[in-house]
mmCIF file of N, CA, C and O in Angstrom:
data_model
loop_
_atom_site.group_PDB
_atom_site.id
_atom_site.type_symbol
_atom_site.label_atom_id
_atom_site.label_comp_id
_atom_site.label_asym_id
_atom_site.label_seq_id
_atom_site.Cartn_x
_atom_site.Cartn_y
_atom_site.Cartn_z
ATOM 1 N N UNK A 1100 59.506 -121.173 -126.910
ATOM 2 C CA UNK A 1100 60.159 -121.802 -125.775
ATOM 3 C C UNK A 1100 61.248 -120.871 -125.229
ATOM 4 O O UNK A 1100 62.033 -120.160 -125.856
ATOM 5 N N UNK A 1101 61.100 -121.055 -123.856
ATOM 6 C CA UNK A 1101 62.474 -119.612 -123.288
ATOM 7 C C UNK A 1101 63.628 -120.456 -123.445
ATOM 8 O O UNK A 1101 63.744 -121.644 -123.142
ATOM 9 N N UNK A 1102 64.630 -119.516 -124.067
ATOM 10 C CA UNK A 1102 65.645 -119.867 -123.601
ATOM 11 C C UNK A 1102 66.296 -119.745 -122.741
ATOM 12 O O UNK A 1102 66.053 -118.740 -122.074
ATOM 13 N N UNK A 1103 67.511 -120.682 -122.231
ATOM 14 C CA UNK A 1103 67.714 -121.031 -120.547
ATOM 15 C C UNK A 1103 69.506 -120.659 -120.937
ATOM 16 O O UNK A 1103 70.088 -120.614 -122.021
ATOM 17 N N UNK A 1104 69.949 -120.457 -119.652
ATOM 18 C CA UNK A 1104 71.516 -119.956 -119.354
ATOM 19 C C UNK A 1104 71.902 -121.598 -118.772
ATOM 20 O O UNK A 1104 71.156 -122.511 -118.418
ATOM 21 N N UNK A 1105 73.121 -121.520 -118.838
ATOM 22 C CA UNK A 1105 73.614 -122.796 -118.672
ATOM 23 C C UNK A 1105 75.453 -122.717 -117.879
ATOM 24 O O UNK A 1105 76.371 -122.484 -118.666
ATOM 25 N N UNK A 1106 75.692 -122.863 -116.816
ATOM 26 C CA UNK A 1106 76.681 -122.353 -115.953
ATOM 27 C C UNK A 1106 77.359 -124.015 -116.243
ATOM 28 O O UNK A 1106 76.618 -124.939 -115.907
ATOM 29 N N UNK A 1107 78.487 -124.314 -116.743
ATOM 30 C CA UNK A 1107 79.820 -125.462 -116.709
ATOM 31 C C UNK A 1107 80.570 -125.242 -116.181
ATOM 32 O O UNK A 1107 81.387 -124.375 -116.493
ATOM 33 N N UNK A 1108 80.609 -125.863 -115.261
ATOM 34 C CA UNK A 1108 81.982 -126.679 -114.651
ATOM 35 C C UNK A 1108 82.442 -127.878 -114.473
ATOM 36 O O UNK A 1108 81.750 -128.835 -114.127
ATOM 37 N N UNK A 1109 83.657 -127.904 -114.701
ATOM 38 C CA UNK A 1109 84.483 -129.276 -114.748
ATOM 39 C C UNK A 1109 85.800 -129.251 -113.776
ATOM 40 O O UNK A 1109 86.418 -128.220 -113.510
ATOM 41 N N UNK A 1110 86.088 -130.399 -113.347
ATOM 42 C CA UNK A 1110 87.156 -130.642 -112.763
ATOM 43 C C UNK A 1110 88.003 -131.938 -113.492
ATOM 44 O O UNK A 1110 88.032 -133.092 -113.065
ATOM 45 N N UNK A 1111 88.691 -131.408 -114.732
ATOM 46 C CA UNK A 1111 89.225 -133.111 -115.189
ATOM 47 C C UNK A 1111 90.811 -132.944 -114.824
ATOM 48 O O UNK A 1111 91.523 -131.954 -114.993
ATOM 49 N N UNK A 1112 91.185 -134.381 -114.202
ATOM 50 C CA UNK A 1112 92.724 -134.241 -113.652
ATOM 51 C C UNK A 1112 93.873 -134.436 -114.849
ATOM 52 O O UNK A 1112 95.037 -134.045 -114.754
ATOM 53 N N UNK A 1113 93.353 -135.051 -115.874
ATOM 54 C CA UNK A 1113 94.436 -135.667 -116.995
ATOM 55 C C UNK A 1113 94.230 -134.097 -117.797
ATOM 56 O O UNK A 1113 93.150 -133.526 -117.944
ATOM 57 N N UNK A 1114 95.612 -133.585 -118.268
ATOM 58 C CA UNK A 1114 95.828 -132.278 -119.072
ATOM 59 C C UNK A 1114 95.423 -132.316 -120.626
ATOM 60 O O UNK A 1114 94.961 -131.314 -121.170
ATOM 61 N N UNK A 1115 95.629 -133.566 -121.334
ATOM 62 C CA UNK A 1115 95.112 -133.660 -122.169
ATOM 63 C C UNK A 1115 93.730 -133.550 -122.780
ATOM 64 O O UNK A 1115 93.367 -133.037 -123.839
ATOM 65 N N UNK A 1116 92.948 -134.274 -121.668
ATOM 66 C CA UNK A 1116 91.534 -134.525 -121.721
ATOM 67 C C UNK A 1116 91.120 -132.890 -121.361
ATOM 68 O O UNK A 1116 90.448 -132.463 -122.300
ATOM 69 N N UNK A 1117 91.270 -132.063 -120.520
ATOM 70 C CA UNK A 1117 90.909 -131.118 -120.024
ATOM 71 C C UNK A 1117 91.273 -129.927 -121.012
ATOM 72 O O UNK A 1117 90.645 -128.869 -120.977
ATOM 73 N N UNK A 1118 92.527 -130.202 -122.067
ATOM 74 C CA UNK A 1118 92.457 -129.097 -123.155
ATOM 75 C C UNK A 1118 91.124 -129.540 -124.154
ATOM 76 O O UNK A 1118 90.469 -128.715 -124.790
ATOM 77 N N UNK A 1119 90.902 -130.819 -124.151
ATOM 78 C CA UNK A 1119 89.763 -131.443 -125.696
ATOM 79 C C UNK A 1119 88.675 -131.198 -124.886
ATOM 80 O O UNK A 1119 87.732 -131.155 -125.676
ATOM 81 N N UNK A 1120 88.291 -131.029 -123.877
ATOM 82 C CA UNK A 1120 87.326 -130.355 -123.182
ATOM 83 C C UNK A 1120 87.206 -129.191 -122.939
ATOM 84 O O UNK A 1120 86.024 -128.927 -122.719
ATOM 85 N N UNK A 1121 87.810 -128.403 -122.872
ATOM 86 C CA UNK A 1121 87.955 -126.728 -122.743
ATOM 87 C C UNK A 1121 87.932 -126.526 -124.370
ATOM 88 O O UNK A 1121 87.153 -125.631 -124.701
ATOM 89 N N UNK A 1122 88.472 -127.027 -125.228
ATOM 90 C CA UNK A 1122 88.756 -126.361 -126.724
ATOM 91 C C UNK A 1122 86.853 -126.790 -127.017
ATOM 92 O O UNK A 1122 85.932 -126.041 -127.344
ATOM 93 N N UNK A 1123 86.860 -127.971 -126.787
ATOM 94 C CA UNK A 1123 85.168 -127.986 -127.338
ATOM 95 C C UNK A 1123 83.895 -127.035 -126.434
ATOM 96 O O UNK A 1123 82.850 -126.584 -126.903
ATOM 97 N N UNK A 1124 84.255 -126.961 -125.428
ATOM 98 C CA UNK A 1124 83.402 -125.728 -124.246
ATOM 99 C C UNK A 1124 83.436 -124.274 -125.159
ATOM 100 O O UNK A 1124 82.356 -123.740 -125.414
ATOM 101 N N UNK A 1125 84.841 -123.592 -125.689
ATOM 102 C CA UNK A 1125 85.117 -122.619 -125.695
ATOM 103 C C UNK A 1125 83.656 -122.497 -127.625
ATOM 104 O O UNK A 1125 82.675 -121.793 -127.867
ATOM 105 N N UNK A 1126 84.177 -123.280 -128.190
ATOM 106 C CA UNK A 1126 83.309 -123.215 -129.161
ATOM 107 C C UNK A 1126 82.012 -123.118 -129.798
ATOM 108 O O UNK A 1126 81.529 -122.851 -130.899
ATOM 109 N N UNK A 1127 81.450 -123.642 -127.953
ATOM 110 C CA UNK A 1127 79.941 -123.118 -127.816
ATOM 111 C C UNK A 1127 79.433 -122.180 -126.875
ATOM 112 O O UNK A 1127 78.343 -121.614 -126.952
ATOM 113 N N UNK A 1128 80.478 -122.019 -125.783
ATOM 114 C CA UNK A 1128 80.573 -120.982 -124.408
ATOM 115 C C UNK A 1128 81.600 -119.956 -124.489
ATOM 116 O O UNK A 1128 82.541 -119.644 -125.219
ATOM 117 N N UNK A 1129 81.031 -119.574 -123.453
ATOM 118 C CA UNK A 1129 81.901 -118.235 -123.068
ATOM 119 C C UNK A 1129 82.875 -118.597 -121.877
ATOM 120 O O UNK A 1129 82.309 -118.587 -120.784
ATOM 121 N N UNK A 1130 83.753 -118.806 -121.863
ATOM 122 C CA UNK A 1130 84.933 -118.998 -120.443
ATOM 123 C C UNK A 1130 84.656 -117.834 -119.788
ATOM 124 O O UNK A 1130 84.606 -116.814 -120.475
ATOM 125 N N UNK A 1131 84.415 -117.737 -118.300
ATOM 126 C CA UNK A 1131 84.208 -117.218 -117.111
ATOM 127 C C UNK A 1131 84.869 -117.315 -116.518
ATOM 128 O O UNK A 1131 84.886 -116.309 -115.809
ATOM 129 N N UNK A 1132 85.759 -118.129 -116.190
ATOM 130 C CA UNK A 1132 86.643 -118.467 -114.801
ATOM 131 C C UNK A 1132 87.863 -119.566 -115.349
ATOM 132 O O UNK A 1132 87.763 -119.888 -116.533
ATOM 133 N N UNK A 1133 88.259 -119.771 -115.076
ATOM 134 C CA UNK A 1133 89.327 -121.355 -115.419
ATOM 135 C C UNK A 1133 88.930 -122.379 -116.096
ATOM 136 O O UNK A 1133 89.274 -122.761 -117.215
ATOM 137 N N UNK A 1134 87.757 -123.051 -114.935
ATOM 138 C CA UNK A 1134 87.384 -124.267 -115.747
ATOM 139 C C UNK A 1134 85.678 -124.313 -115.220
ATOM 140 O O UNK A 1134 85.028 -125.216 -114.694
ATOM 141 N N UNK A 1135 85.278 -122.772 -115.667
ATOM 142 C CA UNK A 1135 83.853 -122.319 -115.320
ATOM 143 C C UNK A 1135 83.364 -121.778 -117.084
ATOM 144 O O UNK A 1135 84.217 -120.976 -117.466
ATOM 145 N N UNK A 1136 82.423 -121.976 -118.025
ATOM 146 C CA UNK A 1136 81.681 -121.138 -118.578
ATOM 147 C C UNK A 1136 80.813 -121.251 -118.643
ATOM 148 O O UNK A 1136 80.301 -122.190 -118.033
ATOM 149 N N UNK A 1137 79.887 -120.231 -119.561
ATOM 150 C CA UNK A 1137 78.319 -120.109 -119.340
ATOM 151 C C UNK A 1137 77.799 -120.208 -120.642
ATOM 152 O O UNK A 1137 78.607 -119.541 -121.289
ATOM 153 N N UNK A 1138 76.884 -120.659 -121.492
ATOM 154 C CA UNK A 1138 76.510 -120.574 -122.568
ATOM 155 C C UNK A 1138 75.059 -120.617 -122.594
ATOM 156 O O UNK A 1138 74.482 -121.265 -121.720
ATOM 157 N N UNK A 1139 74.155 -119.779 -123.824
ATOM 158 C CA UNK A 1139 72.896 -119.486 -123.765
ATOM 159 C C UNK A 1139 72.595 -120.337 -124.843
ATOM 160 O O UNK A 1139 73.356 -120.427 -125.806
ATOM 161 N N UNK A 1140 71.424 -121.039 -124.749
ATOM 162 C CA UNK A 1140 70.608 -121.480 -125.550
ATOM 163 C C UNK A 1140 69.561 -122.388 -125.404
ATOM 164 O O UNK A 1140 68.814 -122.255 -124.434
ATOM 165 N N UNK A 1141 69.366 -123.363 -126.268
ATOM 166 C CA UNK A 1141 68.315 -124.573 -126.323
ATOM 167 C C UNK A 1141 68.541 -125.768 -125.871
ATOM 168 O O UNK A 1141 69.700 -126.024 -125.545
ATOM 169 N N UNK A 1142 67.619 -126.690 -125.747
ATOM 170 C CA UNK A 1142 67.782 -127.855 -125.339
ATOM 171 C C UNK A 1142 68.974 -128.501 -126.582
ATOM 172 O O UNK A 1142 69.911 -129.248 -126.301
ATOM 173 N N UNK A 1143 68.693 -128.073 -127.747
ATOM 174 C CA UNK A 1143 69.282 -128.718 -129.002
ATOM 175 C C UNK A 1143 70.953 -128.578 -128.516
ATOM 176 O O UNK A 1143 71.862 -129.406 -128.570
ATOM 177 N N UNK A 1144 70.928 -127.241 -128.055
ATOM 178 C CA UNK A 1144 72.390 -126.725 -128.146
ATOM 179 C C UNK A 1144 73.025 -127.386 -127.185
ATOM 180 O O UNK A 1144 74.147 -127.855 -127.374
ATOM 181 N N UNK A 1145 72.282 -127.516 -125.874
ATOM 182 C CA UNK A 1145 72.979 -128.489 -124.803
ATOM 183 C C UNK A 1145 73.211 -129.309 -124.919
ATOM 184 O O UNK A 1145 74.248 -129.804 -124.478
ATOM 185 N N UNK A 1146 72.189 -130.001 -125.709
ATOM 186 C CA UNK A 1146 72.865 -131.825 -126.579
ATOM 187 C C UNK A 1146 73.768 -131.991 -126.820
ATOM 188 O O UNK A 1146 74.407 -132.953 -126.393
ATOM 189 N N UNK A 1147 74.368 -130.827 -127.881
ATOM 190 C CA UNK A 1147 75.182 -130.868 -128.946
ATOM 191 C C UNK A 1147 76.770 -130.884 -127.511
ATOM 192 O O UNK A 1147 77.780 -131.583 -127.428
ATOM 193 N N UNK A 1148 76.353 -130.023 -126.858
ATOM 194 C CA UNK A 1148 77.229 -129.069 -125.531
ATOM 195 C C UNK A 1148 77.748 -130.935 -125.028
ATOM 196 O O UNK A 1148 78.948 -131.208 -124.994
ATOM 197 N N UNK A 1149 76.603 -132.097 -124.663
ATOM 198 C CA UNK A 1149 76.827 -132.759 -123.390
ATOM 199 C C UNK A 1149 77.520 -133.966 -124.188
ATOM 200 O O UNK A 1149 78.392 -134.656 -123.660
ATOM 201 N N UNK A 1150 77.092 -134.159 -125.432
ATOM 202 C CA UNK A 1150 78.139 -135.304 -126.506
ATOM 203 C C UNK A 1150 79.469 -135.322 -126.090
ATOM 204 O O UNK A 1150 80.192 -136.181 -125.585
ATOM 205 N N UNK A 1151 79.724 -133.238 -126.694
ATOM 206 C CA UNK A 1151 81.196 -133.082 -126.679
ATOM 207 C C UNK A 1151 82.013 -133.751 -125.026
ATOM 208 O O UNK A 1151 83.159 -134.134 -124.789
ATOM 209 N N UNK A 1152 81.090 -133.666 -124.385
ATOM 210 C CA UNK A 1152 81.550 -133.473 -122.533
ATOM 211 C C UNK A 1152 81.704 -135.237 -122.745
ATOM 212 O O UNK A 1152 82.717 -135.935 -122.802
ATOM 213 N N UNK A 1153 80.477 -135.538 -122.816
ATOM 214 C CA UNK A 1153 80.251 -137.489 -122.719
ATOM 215 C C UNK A 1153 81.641 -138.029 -123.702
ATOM 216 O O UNK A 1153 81.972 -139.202 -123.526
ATOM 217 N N UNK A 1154 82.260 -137.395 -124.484
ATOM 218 C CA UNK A 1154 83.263 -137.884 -125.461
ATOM 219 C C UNK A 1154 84.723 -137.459 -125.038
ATOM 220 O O UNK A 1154 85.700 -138.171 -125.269
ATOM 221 N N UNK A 1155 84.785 -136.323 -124.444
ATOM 222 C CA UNK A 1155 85.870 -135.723 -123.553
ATOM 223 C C UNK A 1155 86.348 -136.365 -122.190
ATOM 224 O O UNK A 1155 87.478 -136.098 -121.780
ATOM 225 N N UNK A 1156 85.403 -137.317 -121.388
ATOM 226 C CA UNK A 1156 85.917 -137.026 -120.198
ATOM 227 C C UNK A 1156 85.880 -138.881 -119.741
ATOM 228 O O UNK A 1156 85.574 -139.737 -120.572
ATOM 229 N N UNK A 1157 86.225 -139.182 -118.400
ATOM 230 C CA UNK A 1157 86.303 -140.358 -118.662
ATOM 231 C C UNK A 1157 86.023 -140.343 -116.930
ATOM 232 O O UNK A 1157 86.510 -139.467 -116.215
ATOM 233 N N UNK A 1158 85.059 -141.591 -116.341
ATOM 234 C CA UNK A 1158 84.576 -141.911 -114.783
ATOM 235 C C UNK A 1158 85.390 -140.719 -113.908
ATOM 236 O O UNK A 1158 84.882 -139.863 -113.185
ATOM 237 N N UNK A 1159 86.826 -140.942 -114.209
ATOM 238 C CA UNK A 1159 87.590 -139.831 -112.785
ATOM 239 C C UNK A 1159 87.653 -138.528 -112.889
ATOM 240 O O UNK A 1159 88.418 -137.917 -112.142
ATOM 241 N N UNK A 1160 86.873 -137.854 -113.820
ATOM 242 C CA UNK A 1160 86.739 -136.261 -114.322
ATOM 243 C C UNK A 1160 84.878 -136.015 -113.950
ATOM 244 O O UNK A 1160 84.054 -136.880 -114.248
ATOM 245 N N UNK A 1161 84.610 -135.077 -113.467
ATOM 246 C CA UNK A 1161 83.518 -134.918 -113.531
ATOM 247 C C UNK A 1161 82.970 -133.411 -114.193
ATOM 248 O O UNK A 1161 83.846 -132.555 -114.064
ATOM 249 N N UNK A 1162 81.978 -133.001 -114.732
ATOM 250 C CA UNK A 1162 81.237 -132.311 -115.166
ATOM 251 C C UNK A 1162 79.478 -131.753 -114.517
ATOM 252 O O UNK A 1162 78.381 -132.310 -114.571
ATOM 253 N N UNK A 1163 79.846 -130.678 -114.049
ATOM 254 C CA UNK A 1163 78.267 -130.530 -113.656
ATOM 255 C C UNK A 1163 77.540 -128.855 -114.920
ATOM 256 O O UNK A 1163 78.111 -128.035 -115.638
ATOM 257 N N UNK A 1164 76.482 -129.051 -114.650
ATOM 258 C CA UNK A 1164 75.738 -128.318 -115.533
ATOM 259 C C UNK A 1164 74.768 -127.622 -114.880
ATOM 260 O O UNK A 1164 73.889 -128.218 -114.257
ATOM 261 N N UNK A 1165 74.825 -126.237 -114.956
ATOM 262 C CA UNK A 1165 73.413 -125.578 -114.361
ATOM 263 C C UNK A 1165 72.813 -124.833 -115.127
ATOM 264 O O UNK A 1165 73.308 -123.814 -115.607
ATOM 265 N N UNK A 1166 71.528 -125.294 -115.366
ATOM 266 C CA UNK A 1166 70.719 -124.646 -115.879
ATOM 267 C C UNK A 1166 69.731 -123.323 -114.723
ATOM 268 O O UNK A 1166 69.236 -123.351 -113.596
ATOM 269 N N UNK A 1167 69.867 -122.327 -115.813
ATOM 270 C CA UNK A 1167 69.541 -121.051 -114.727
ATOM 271 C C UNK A 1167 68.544 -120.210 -116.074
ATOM 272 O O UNK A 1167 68.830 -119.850 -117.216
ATOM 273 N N UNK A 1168 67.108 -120.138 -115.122
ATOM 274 C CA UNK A 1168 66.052 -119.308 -116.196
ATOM 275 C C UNK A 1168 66.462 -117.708 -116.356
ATOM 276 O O UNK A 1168 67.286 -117.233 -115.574
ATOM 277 N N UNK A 1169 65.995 -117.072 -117.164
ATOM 278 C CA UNK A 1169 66.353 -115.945 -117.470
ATOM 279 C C UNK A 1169 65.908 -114.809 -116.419
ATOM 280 O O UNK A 1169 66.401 -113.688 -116.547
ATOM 281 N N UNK A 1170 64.793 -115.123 -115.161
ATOM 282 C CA UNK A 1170 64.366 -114.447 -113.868
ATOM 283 C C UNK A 1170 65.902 -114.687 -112.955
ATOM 284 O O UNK A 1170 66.508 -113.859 -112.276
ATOM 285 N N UNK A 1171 66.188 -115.900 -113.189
ATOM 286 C CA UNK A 1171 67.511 -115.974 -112.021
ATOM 287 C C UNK A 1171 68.756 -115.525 -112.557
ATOM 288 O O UNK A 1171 69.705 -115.113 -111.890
ATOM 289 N N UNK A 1172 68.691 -115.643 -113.961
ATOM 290 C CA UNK A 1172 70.265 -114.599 -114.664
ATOM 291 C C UNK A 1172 70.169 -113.368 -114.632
ATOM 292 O O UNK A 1172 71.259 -112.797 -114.596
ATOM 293 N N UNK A 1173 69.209 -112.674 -114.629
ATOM 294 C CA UNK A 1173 69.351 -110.907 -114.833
ATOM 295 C C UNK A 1173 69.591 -110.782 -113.667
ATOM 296 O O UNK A 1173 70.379 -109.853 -113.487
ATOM 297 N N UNK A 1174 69.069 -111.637 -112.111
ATOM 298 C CA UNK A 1174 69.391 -111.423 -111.001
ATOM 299 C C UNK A 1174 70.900 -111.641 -110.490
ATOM 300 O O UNK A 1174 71.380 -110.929 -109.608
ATOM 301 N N UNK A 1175 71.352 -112.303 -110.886
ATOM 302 C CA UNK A 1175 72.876 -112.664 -110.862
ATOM 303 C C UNK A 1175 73.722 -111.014 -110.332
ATOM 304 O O UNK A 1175 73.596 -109.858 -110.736
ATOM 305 N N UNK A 1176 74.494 -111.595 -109.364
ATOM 306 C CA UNK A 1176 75.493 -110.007 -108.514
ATOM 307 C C UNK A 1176 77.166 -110.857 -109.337
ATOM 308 O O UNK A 1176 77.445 -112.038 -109.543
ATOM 309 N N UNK A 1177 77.809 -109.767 -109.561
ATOM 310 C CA UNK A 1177 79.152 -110.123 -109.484
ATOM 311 C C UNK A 1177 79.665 -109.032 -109.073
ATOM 312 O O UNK A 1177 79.378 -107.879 -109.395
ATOM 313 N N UNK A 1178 80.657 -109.529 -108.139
ATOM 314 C CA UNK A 1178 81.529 -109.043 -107.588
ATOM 315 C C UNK A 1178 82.967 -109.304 -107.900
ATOM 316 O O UNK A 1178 83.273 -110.415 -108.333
ATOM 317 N N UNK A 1179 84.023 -108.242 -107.692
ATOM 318 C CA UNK A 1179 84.939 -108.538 -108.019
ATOM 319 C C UNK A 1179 84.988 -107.932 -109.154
ATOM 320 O O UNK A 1179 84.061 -107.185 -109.467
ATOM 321 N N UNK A 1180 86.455 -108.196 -110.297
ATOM 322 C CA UNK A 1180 86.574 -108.387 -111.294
ATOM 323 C C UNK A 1180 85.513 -108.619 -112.078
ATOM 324 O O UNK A 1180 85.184 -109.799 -112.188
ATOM 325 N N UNK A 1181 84.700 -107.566 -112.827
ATOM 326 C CA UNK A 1181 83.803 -107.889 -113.835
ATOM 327 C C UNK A 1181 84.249 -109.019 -115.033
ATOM 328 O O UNK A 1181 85.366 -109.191 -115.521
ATOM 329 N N UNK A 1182 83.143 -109.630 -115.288
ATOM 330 C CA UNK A 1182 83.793 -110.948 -116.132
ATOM 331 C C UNK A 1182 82.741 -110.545 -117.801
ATOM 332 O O UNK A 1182 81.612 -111.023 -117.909
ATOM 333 N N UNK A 1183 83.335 -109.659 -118.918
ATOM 334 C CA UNK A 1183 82.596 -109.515 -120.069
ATOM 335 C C UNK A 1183 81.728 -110.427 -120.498
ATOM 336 O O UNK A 1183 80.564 -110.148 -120.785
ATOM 337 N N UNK A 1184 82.142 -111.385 -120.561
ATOM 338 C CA UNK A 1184 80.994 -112.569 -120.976
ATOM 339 C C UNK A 1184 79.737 -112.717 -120.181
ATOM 340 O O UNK A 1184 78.655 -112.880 -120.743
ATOM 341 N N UNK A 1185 79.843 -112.671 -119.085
ATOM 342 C CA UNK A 1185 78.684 -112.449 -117.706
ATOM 343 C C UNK A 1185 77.740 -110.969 -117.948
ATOM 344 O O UNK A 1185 76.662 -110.686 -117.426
ATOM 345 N N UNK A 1186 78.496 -110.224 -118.848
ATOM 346 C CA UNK A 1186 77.287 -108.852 -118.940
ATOM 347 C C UNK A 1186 76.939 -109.093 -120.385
ATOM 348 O O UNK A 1186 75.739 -109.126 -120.660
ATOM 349 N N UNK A 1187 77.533 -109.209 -121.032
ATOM 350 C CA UNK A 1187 77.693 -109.368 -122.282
ATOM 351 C C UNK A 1187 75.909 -110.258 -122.977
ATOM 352 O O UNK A 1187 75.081 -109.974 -123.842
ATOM 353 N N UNK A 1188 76.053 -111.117 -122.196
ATOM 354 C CA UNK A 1188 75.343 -112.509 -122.981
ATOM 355 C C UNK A 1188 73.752 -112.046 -122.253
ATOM 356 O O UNK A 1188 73.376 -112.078 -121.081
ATOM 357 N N UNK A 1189 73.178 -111.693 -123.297
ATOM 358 C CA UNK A 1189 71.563 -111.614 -122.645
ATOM 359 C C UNK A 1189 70.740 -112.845 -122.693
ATOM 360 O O UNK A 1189 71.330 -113.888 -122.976
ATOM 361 N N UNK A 1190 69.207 -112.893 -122.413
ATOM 362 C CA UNK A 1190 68.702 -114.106 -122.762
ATOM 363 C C UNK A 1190 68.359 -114.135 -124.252
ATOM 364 O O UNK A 1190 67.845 -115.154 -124.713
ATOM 365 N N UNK A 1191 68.661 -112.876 -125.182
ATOM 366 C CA UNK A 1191 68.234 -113.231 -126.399
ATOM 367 C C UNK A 1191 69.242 -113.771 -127.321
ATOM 368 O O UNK A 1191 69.181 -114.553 -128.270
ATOM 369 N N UNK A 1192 70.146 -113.143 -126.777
ATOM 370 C CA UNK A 1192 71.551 -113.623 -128.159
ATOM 371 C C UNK A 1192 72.226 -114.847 -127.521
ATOM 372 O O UNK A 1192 72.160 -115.044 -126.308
ATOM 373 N N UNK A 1193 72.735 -115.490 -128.183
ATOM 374 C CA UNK A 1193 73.420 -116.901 -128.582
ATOM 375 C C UNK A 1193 74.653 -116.278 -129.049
ATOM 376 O O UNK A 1193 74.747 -115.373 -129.878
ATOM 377 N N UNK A 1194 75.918 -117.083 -128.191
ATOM 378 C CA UNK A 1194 76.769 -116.920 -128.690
ATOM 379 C C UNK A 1194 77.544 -118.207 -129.409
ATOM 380 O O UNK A 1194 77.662 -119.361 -128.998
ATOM 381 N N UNK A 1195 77.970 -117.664 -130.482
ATOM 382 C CA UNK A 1195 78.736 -119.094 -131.622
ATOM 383 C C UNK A 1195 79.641 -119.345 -131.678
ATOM 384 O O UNK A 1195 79.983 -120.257 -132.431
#
């Protein structure tokens, strides 16, 4: 089964909730941006990924998730400020 790239973002307004959400993101992702990271893996791993989110956040915070195949990640441009985690993470390795 391929494994798939996975782009998070969140917008949560309460500071508390948004550190227990960033501290549990950081433990399976890579931080990209503020309140942007990307993490590689399985359906299993996203489970594990959408608990932490479903347990973190509450109706007035939202969370979106993109899943991106490994034809549309090698294609990926960045500009700007190179971001290590963005070159770093291929479709084979998993980061822990």
């Amino acid at each position: 089964m391929e494994k798939l790239h996975y782009i998070i973002s969140f917008d949560v307004h309460d500071n508390k909730r948004r550190r227990r959400l960033t501290k549990w993101l950081e433990s399976f992702c890579e931080r990209i941006q503020y309140s942007v990271f990307v993490m590689g893996g399985d359906f299993k791993r996203l489970s594990k990924v959408q608990e932490g989110i479903r347990r973190s956040i509450t109706e007035d915070d939202s969370v979106i998730i993109f899943p991106i195949d490994n034809t549309k990640w090698n294609a990926k441009q960045i500009y700007g400020a190179e971001c290590k985690a963005l070159t770093e993470i291929d479709s084979e390795v998993l980061i822990l």
